[in-house]
Short mmCIF file of C-alpha atoms and ligand atoms in Angstrom, two decimals:
data_model
loop_
_atom_site.label_atom_id
_atom_site.label_comp_id
_atom_site.label_asym_id
_atom_site.label_seq_id
_atom_site.Cartn_x
_atom_site.Cartn_y
_atom_site.Cartn_z
CA UNK A 1 5.92 14.12 -28.96
CA UNK A 2 5.02 11.31 -26.61
CA UNK A 3 5.43 11.12 -22.86
CA UNK A 4 8.37 8.79 -23.41
CA UNK A 5 10.39 11.14 -25.62
CA UNK A 6 13.67 11.96 -23.92
CA UNK A 7 13.08 9.47 -21.10
CA UNK A 8 15.54 6.77 -20.16
CA UNK A 9 14.20 3.36 -19.28
CA UNK A 10 16.42 0.83 -17.55
CA UNK A 11 15.14 -2.56 -18.66
CA UNK A 12 16.13 -5.47 -16.44
CA UNK A 13 15.54 -8.79 -18.14
CA UNK A 14 15.03 -11.83 -15.91
CA UNK A 15 15.46 -15.46 -16.90
CA UNK A 16 12.36 -16.92 -18.49
CA UNK A 17 11.05 -17.94 -21.87
CA UNK A 18 9.10 -14.65 -22.02
CA UNK A 19 12.45 -12.84 -22.27
CA UNK A 20 12.17 -13.17 -26.07
CA UNK A 21 9.31 -10.63 -25.96
CA UNK A 22 11.71 -7.97 -24.70
CA UNK A 23 13.05 -7.57 -28.25
CA UNK A 24 9.66 -6.11 -29.19
CA UNK A 25 9.52 -4.15 -25.98
CA UNK A 26 12.86 -2.47 -26.71
CA UNK A 27 11.77 -1.73 -30.28
CA UNK A 28 8.49 -0.18 -29.10
CA UNK A 29 10.18 1.94 -26.45
CA UNK A 30 12.67 3.23 -29.03
CA UNK A 31 9.86 4.09 -31.46
CA UNK A 32 8.18 6.10 -28.71
CA UNK A 33 11.36 8.13 -28.25
CA UNK A 34 12.81 6.53 -25.09
CA UNK A 35 16.44 5.54 -24.64
CA UNK A 36 16.79 2.04 -23.29
CA UNK A 37 19.59 0.69 -21.14
CA UNK A 38 19.56 -3.01 -20.47
CA UNK A 39 20.69 -5.31 -17.69
CA UNK A 40 20.52 -9.06 -18.19
CA UNK A 41 20.49 -11.44 -15.25
CA UNK A 42 22.63 -14.52 -15.57
CA UNK A 43 19.55 -16.66 -16.14
CA UNK A 44 18.29 -14.26 -18.84
CA UNK A 45 21.45 -14.86 -20.83
CA UNK A 46 20.17 -18.41 -21.40
CA UNK A 47 17.19 -16.99 -23.31
CA UNK A 48 18.38 -13.82 -25.06
CA UNK A 49 21.80 -12.56 -26.07
CA UNK A 50 23.49 -9.30 -25.17
CA UNK A 51 24.41 -8.89 -28.83
CA UNK A 52 20.84 -8.94 -30.19
CA UNK A 53 19.60 -6.61 -27.48
CA UNK A 54 22.50 -4.26 -27.90
CA UNK A 55 21.85 -3.93 -31.62
CA UNK A 56 18.16 -3.25 -30.97
CA UNK A 57 18.72 -0.74 -28.18
CA UNK A 58 21.76 0.88 -29.77
CA UNK A 59 23.60 0.72 -26.45
CA UNK A 60 25.65 -1.49 -24.22
CA UNK A 61 23.97 -4.36 -22.42
CA UNK A 62 25.18 -4.87 -18.87
CA UNK A 63 25.53 -8.31 -17.40
CA UNK A 64 28.20 -8.56 -14.73
CA UNK A 65 28.27 -6.71 -11.44
CA UNK A 66 31.98 -7.14 -11.04
CA UNK A 67 33.12 -6.09 -14.48
CA UNK A 68 35.59 -3.35 -13.65
CA UNK A 69 35.27 -1.55 -16.99
CA UNK A 70 31.50 -1.38 -16.60
CA UNK A 71 31.86 -0.07 -13.08
CA UNK A 72 34.19 2.67 -14.35
CA UNK A 73 32.05 3.53 -17.39
CA UNK A 74 28.73 3.29 -15.65
CA UNK A 75 28.49 1.81 -12.16
CA UNK A 76 25.36 0.07 -10.93
CA UNK A 77 24.32 3.08 -8.87
CA UNK A 78 24.75 5.33 -11.88
CA UNK A 79 22.76 2.97 -14.09
CA UNK A 80 19.68 3.26 -11.91
CA UNK A 81 20.24 6.93 -11.19
CA UNK A 82 20.40 7.85 -14.87
CA UNK A 83 17.05 6.18 -15.56
CA UNK A 84 13.61 7.76 -15.28
CA UNK A 85 12.05 4.37 -14.61
CA UNK A 86 13.15 0.77 -14.12
CA UNK A 87 11.16 -2.04 -15.68
CA UNK A 88 11.79 -5.68 -14.87
CA UNK A 89 10.45 -7.89 -17.65
CA UNK A 90 10.07 -10.73 -17.28
CA UNK A 91 10.38 -10.73 -13.51
CA UNK A 92 10.74 -14.27 -12.20
CA UNK A 93 9.43 -15.54 -8.85
CA UNK A 94 13.03 -15.62 -7.68
CA UNK A 95 13.79 -12.04 -8.67
CA UNK A 96 10.57 -10.83 -7.02
CA UNK A 97 11.54 -12.61 -3.80
CA UNK A 98 14.93 -10.89 -3.91
CA UNK A 99 13.32 -7.50 -4.53
CA UNK A 100 10.80 -8.01 -1.73
CA UNK A 101 13.57 -8.83 0.73
CA UNK A 102 16.13 -6.30 -0.46
CA UNK A 103 18.75 -8.83 -1.57
CA UNK A 104 21.49 -7.50 -3.80
CA UNK A 105 23.85 -10.19 -5.04
CA UNK A 106 24.08 -9.41 -8.75
CA UNK A 107 23.89 -6.38 -11.01
CA UNK A 108 20.09 -6.57 -11.54
CA UNK A 109 19.16 -6.83 -7.86
CA UNK A 110 21.78 -4.25 -6.86
CA UNK A 111 20.46 -1.72 -9.38
CA UNK A 112 16.94 -2.37 -8.07
CA UNK A 113 18.00 -1.77 -4.48
CA UNK A 114 20.03 1.31 -5.36
CA UNK A 115 17.19 3.14 -7.07
CA UNK A 116 14.72 5.74 -5.90
CA UNK A 117 13.02 5.81 -9.31
CA UNK A 118 9.64 4.21 -10.12
CA UNK A 119 9.88 0.47 -10.71
CA UNK A 120 7.50 -1.58 -12.85
CA UNK A 121 7.48 -5.38 -12.91
CA UNK A 122 5.99 -7.71 -15.51
CA UNK A 123 5.85 -11.21 -13.96
CA UNK A 124 6.08 -14.37 -16.03
CA UNK A 125 6.06 -17.80 -14.48
CA UNK A 126 4.23 -21.08 -14.14
CA UNK A 127 0.68 -20.60 -12.82
CA UNK A 128 1.38 -22.58 -9.63
CA UNK A 129 4.46 -20.53 -8.90
CA UNK A 130 2.42 -17.35 -9.45
CA UNK A 131 -0.37 -18.52 -7.16
CA UNK A 132 1.95 -19.81 -4.45
CA UNK A 133 1.45 -18.05 -1.15
CA UNK A 134 5.10 -17.05 -0.98
CA UNK A 135 4.93 -15.36 -4.40
CA UNK A 136 1.67 -13.61 -3.55
CA UNK A 137 3.18 -12.41 -0.26
CA UNK A 138 6.08 -10.95 -2.20
CA UNK A 139 3.74 -9.31 -4.74
CA UNK A 140 1.84 -7.64 -1.88
CA UNK A 141 5.07 -6.48 -0.24
CA UNK A 142 6.32 -5.02 -3.54
CA UNK A 143 3.00 -3.25 -4.15
CA UNK A 144 3.21 -1.76 -0.68
CA UNK A 145 6.69 -0.52 -1.56
CA UNK A 146 5.11 1.33 -4.48
CA UNK A 147 6.30 -1.06 -7.21
CA UNK A 148 3.97 -1.06 -10.23
CA UNK A 149 2.67 -4.35 -11.63
CA UNK A 150 1.58 -5.18 -15.16
CA UNK A 151 0.12 -8.63 -15.83
CA UNK A 152 0.56 -11.51 -15.63
CA UNK A 153 -2.10 -12.45 -18.15
CA UNK A 154 -4.10 -15.65 -18.39
CA UNK A 155 -3.31 -18.04 -21.19
CA UNK A 156 -1.44 -21.06 -22.39
CA UNK A 157 2.08 -21.19 -21.05
CA UNK A 158 5.31 -22.46 -22.49
CA UNK A 159 5.21 -25.30 -19.92
CA UNK A 160 1.89 -26.51 -21.43
CA UNK A 161 -0.31 -25.40 -18.50
CA UNK A 162 -3.08 -22.82 -18.64
CA UNK A 163 -3.68 -19.97 -16.21
CA UNK A 164 -2.27 -16.70 -14.90
CA UNK A 165 1.44 -16.45 -15.53
CA UNK A 166 1.99 -15.16 -19.06
CA UNK A 167 3.99 -11.98 -19.25
CA UNK A 168 2.00 -8.91 -20.32
CA UNK A 169 2.42 -8.05 -24.02
CA UNK A 170 5.06 -5.42 -24.90
CA UNK A 171 2.32 -2.91 -25.81
CA UNK A 172 0.71 -3.33 -22.38
CA UNK A 173 4.08 -2.87 -20.69
CA UNK A 174 4.69 0.35 -22.62
CA UNK A 175 1.22 1.63 -21.61
CA UNK A 176 1.99 0.84 -17.97
CA UNK A 177 5.33 2.68 -18.24
CA UNK A 178 3.60 5.74 -19.72
CA UNK A 179 1.04 5.62 -16.94
CA UNK A 180 3.72 5.47 -14.24
CA UNK A 181 5.63 8.38 -15.75
CA UNK A 182 2.54 10.59 -16.04
CA UNK A 183 2.81 13.54 -13.70
CA UNK A 184 0.52 12.81 -10.75
CA UNK A 185 -2.03 15.39 -9.75
CA UNK A 186 -1.84 16.28 -6.10
CA UNK A 187 -5.29 17.62 -5.23
CA UNK A 188 -4.48 17.57 -1.50
CA UNK A 189 -1.26 19.60 -1.72
CA UNK A 190 -1.36 22.21 1.04
CA UNK A 191 -4.04 20.31 2.99
CA UNK A 192 -3.65 18.36 6.20
CA UNK A 193 -5.11 14.90 6.79
CA UNK A 194 -5.08 13.23 10.21
CA UNK A 195 -5.77 9.52 10.49
CA UNK A 196 -6.13 7.29 13.55
CA UNK A 197 -5.25 3.63 13.08
CA UNK A 198 -4.65 0.33 14.81
CA UNK A 199 -5.87 -0.90 18.18
CA UNK A 200 -5.45 0.87 21.49
CA UNK A 201 -3.90 -0.85 24.47
CA UNK A 202 -5.44 -0.28 27.86
CA UNK A 203 -3.17 -1.39 30.69
CA UNK A 204 -4.44 -3.60 33.51
CA UNK A 205 -1.13 -3.63 35.34
CA UNK A 206 2.47 -3.05 34.17
CA UNK A 207 2.51 -6.29 32.12
CA UNK A 208 -1.10 -6.89 30.99
CA UNK A 209 -3.50 -4.98 28.81
CA UNK A 210 -6.88 -5.03 27.08
CA UNK A 211 -6.71 -4.72 23.30
CA UNK A 212 -8.22 -6.06 20.07
CA UNK A 213 -7.36 -7.68 16.72
CA UNK A 214 -7.09 -4.51 14.62
CA UNK A 215 -4.12 -4.82 12.22
CA UNK A 216 -4.07 -1.15 11.23
CA UNK A 217 -3.84 -2.14 7.54
CA UNK A 218 -6.78 -0.06 6.34
CA UNK A 219 -5.65 3.06 8.21
CA UNK A 220 -2.07 2.73 6.98
CA UNK A 221 -3.32 2.26 3.41
CA UNK A 222 -5.41 5.43 3.75
CA UNK A 223 -2.39 7.35 5.06
CA UNK A 224 -0.36 6.20 2.07
CA UNK A 225 -3.11 7.29 -0.33
CA UNK A 226 -3.47 10.69 1.39
CA UNK A 227 0.28 11.32 1.13
CA UNK A 228 0.25 10.27 -2.52
CA UNK A 229 -2.39 12.92 -3.18
CA UNK A 230 -0.02 15.48 -1.71
CA UNK A 231 -1.54 15.96 1.77
CA UNK A 232 0.51 16.63 4.87
CA UNK A 233 -0.42 13.31 6.45
CA UNK A 234 -0.30 12.48 10.15
CA UNK A 235 -1.03 8.95 11.31
CA UNK A 236 -1.84 8.59 15.00
CA UNK A 237 -1.28 4.89 15.46
CA UNK A 238 -1.76 2.30 18.15
CA UNK A 239 0.72 -0.61 18.31
CA UNK A 240 0.83 -2.43 14.94
CA UNK A 241 3.58 -4.11 12.98
CA UNK A 242 3.36 -2.21 9.70
CA UNK A 243 5.87 -0.06 7.84
CA UNK A 244 5.21 3.67 7.90
CA UNK A 245 4.16 4.67 4.36
CA UNK A 246 6.43 7.14 2.54
CA UNK A 247 5.77 10.79 3.29
CA UNK A 248 3.64 10.03 6.37
CA UNK A 249 4.36 11.28 9.88
CA UNK A 250 3.49 8.57 12.39
CA UNK A 251 2.75 9.39 16.03
CA UNK A 252 2.78 6.22 18.15
CA UNK A 253 0.26 6.00 20.98
CA UNK A 254 -1.02 3.25 23.26
CA UNK A 255 -4.19 4.17 25.11
CA UNK A 256 -7.41 5.80 23.89
CA UNK A 257 -6.70 8.81 26.06
CA UNK A 258 -3.24 9.20 24.46
CA UNK A 259 -4.81 8.82 21.02
CA UNK A 260 -7.33 11.56 21.74
CA UNK A 261 -4.62 13.90 23.04
CA UNK A 262 -2.29 13.25 20.10
CA UNK A 263 -5.10 13.67 17.57
CA UNK A 264 -6.33 16.89 19.17
CA UNK A 265 -2.76 18.23 19.08
CA UNK A 266 -2.75 17.78 15.30
CA UNK A 267 -5.76 20.07 14.74
CA UNK A 268 -6.62 22.11 12.79
CA UNK A 269 -6.74 19.74 9.84
CA UNK A 270 -8.82 19.63 6.67
CA UNK A 271 -9.79 15.97 6.85
CA UNK A 272 -9.80 13.53 9.78
CA UNK A 273 -10.35 9.83 9.28
CA UNK A 274 -10.89 7.57 12.27
CA UNK A 275 -10.01 4.00 11.41
CA UNK A 276 -8.65 3.07 14.83
CA UNK A 277 -10.32 0.29 16.78
CA UNK A 278 -10.41 2.20 20.02
CA UNK A 279 -11.08 0.14 23.13
CA UNK A 280 -14.43 1.20 24.53
CA UNK A 281 -13.28 0.71 28.10
CA UNK A 282 -10.15 1.02 30.12
CA UNK A 283 -9.41 -0.36 33.53
CA UNK A 284 -10.56 2.29 35.98
CA UNK A 285 -7.58 1.99 38.30
CA UNK A 286 -4.48 0.52 36.71
CA UNK A 287 -2.52 -1.56 39.22
CA UNK A 288 0.90 -0.10 40.00
CA UNK A 289 2.43 -3.59 40.39
CA UNK A 290 1.82 -6.86 38.57
CA UNK A 291 -1.37 -8.44 39.91
CA UNK A 292 -0.63 -11.69 41.74
CA UNK A 293 -2.69 -14.86 41.89
CA UNK A 294 -4.15 -15.29 45.33
CA UNK A 295 -6.27 -17.69 47.31
CA UNK A 296 -9.04 -15.08 47.28
CA UNK A 297 -9.58 -15.88 43.57
CA UNK A 298 -9.27 -13.76 40.42
CA UNK A 299 -9.32 -9.98 40.76
CA UNK A 300 -12.35 -8.00 39.67
CA UNK A 301 -11.56 -5.40 37.05
CA UNK A 302 -13.66 -2.28 37.18
CA UNK A 303 -13.88 -0.64 33.78
CA UNK A 304 -14.31 3.01 32.92
CA UNK A 305 -15.59 4.34 29.60
CA UNK A 306 -12.96 5.66 27.20
CA UNK A 307 -13.41 8.98 25.42
CA UNK A 308 -14.97 8.67 21.97
CA UNK A 309 -12.26 10.31 19.88
CA UNK A 310 -14.37 10.62 16.74
CA UNK A 311 -17.40 12.08 18.52
CA UNK A 312 -15.23 14.44 20.59
CA UNK A 313 -13.42 15.85 17.56
CA UNK A 314 -16.57 15.96 15.41
CA UNK A 315 -18.17 18.24 17.98
CA UNK A 316 -15.10 20.30 18.86
CA UNK A 317 -14.60 23.93 17.89
CA UNK A 318 -11.64 22.75 15.85
CA UNK A 319 -13.68 20.29 13.76
CA UNK A 320 -11.97 19.41 10.48
CA UNK A 321 -13.98 20.23 7.35
CA UNK A 322 -14.52 16.53 6.64
CA UNK A 323 -14.77 13.93 9.40
CA UNK A 324 -14.95 10.25 8.48
CA UNK A 325 -15.65 7.35 10.82
CA UNK A 326 -15.39 3.62 10.28
CA UNK A 327 -17.91 1.13 11.53
CA UNK A 328 -16.97 -2.47 11.96
CA UNK A 329 -20.20 -4.40 12.32
CA UNK A 330 -21.15 -8.04 12.47
CA UNK A 331 -24.86 -7.59 11.58
CA UNK A 332 -27.21 -4.98 10.01
CA UNK A 333 -24.09 -3.20 8.79
CA UNK A 334 -25.71 -0.26 6.98
CA UNK A 335 -28.45 0.30 9.56
CA UNK A 336 -25.96 0.49 12.42
CA UNK A 337 -23.68 2.73 10.38
CA UNK A 338 -26.49 5.19 9.74
CA UNK A 339 -27.22 5.42 13.45
CA UNK A 340 -23.50 5.89 14.11
CA UNK A 341 -23.27 8.72 11.57
CA UNK A 342 -25.74 10.75 13.62
CA UNK A 343 -24.51 9.70 17.03
CA UNK A 344 -20.93 10.64 16.22
CA UNK A 345 -21.68 13.75 14.17
CA UNK A 346 -19.42 12.81 11.25
CA UNK A 347 -19.91 13.41 7.52
CA UNK A 348 -19.32 9.89 6.33
CA UNK A 349 -19.18 6.39 7.79
CA UNK A 350 -17.26 3.69 5.99
CA UNK A 351 -18.99 0.53 7.15
CA UNK A 352 -17.61 -2.96 6.84
CA UNK A 353 -18.62 -6.43 7.85
CA UNK A 354 -16.14 -7.94 10.28
CA UNK A 355 -17.80 -11.28 10.98
CA UNK A 356 -15.10 -13.86 11.65
CA UNK A 357 -15.60 -15.50 8.22
CA UNK A 358 -15.41 -12.18 6.32
CA UNK A 359 -11.59 -12.15 6.45
CA UNK A 360 -11.58 -8.37 6.93
CA UNK A 361 -9.89 -8.25 10.31
CA UNK A 362 -6.18 -8.66 9.62
CA UNK A 363 -6.84 -9.48 5.95
CA UNK A 364 -5.93 -7.53 2.82
CA UNK A 365 -9.38 -7.18 1.31
CA UNK A 366 -12.45 -5.26 2.29
CA UNK A 367 -16.06 -4.76 1.19
CA UNK A 368 -17.30 -1.38 2.32
CA UNK A 369 -20.45 0.72 2.26
CA UNK A 370 -20.20 4.50 2.27
CA UNK A 371 -22.97 5.86 4.45
CA UNK A 372 -23.75 9.57 4.50
CA UNK A 373 -26.86 11.72 4.96
CA UNK A 374 -27.35 11.59 1.19
CA UNK A 375 -27.57 7.80 1.10
CA UNK A 376 -25.53 4.60 0.94
CA UNK A 377 -23.06 3.54 -1.69
CA UNK A 378 -22.07 -0.13 -1.81
CA UNK A 379 -18.57 -0.71 -3.10
CA UNK A 380 -17.56 -4.09 -4.53
CA UNK A 381 -14.95 -6.18 -2.73
CA UNK A 382 -11.47 -4.79 -3.33
CA UNK A 383 -8.09 -4.64 -1.66
CA UNK A 384 -7.63 -2.33 1.32
CA UNK A 385 -5.22 -0.31 -0.85
CA UNK A 386 -7.91 0.19 -3.48
CA UNK A 387 -10.48 1.16 -0.84
CA UNK A 388 -7.93 3.68 0.48
CA UNK A 389 -7.15 5.14 -2.95
CA UNK A 390 -10.80 5.48 -3.92
CA UNK A 391 -11.79 6.90 -0.56
CA UNK A 392 -9.06 9.55 -0.59
CA UNK A 393 -9.94 10.56 -4.17
CA UNK A 394 -13.54 10.92 -3.04
CA UNK A 395 -12.68 12.97 0.05
CA UNK A 396 -10.34 15.20 -1.96
CA UNK A 397 -13.21 15.85 -4.38
CA UNK A 398 -15.60 16.68 -1.51
CA UNK A 399 -13.08 19.04 0.08
CA UNK A 400 -12.39 20.91 -3.15
CA UNK A 401 -16.14 21.23 -3.76
CA UNK A 402 -16.60 22.74 -0.31
CA UNK A 403 -13.48 24.91 -0.08
CA UNK A 404 -12.33 25.36 -3.68
CA UNK A 405 -8.83 24.41 -4.82
CA UNK A 406 -6.05 25.25 -2.34
CA UNK A 407 -4.22 28.45 -2.76
O1 LIG B 1 -16.43 1.44 18.10
P1 LIG B 1 -17.39 2.19 17.21
O2 LIG B 1 -18.19 1.30 16.33
O3 LIG B 1 -18.18 3.21 17.94
O4 LIG B 1 -16.41 2.99 16.21
C1 LIG B 1 -16.91 3.77 15.17
C2 LIG B 1 -15.95 4.86 14.83
O5 LIG B 1 -15.66 5.64 15.98
C3 LIG B 1 -14.61 4.44 14.28
O6 LIG B 1 -14.28 5.36 13.26
C4 LIG B 1 -13.67 4.57 15.47
O7 LIG B 1 -12.36 4.87 15.07
C5 LIG B 1 -14.27 5.72 16.23
N1 LIG B 1 -14.09 5.63 17.68
C6 LIG B 1 -13.31 6.58 18.32
N2 LIG B 1 -13.18 6.52 19.69
C7 LIG B 1 -13.79 5.57 20.41
C8 LIG B 1 -14.57 4.59 19.77
C9 LIG B 1 -14.70 4.65 18.40
O8 LIG B 1 -12.74 7.44 17.66
N3 LIG B 1 -13.63 5.54 21.72
#
């Protein structure tokens, strides 16, 4: 018995020379015990034929959204509903753009939009198309939507160029399918994780405020990872323009004082992670009306210190079992983080370098150092999603060590 026995895979074949490899993919999937249903895009029909694929898969190959008989036999919604997983191989730059933007103008894209099943894509395209900013933007958007990615591999391409763009081999695609279908362990099921994220906004008057450049990306990625590990996940977020990750409850706040109140309301929790870039100061007396220019010159703003949310909660009677702070530093990163660990009373500081040229603020990548009383761990540069996944796995492990597995 393999993990694929009894599973149904809906294979969507896009238009590209790599489409010929899907013959082997279908054969491999069948050998592993999966049933395979196939949709061909119009462009794919230029490279492979419904007849050859239908004889290999032993089933009908679907090609036309508006074929009435197909709709009666097995409509597009049904096609994606009956599958355990959808795999798009090869996925072209065009099809990825459609997926990223939710377009649905043919059978393939409609089935992809109509599904709530896991989706895996195996890109194949010219290296320049793959590296193009638009394609990379779409890849990131799809990853954020939970779409799995296998390949592309480096190598010589049909167009004569060399680089990243070759579709993953059928064996690699099957391995990726097996991995996606593996039952996920949920070590944080029954636990609660509270995360602060984004900037705070401290009003000066009804139209102006003090804020900062925090994008909220790292905090949102951590919330996603916590929810994926099964935690009841609450994200107390300042104003950002990010989608709320699946399974996460988001509580919108503006000021540091609101953030503290909303976070305190969510206690008790097992883990609290403070990624928010909280403004250190607020304007002591917010003007009731818009401040006007006057001959007397610019107004003087008197600032008052904001509450330190992390330090307050770390020292509260309701302290979560594990409290994690972030430290954005521009120099002596680890040294400052170690001081912060003690000052704030948390268990772990995730320190990162936010010098202007580091690309961390607003970017998708991060290089972090985990600073705790037992020492410092330097992690290599990785995406904010990877940092989030690794960090949550680590925190889940620490929690289970301290409390034992949940009931
Ligand atoms: O700004 P600072 O370097 O002190 O931030 C370190 C950590 O403290 C971060 O995790 C941040 O979210 C948290 N913090 C907070 N409330 C503040 C200031 C910082 O929770 N007022």
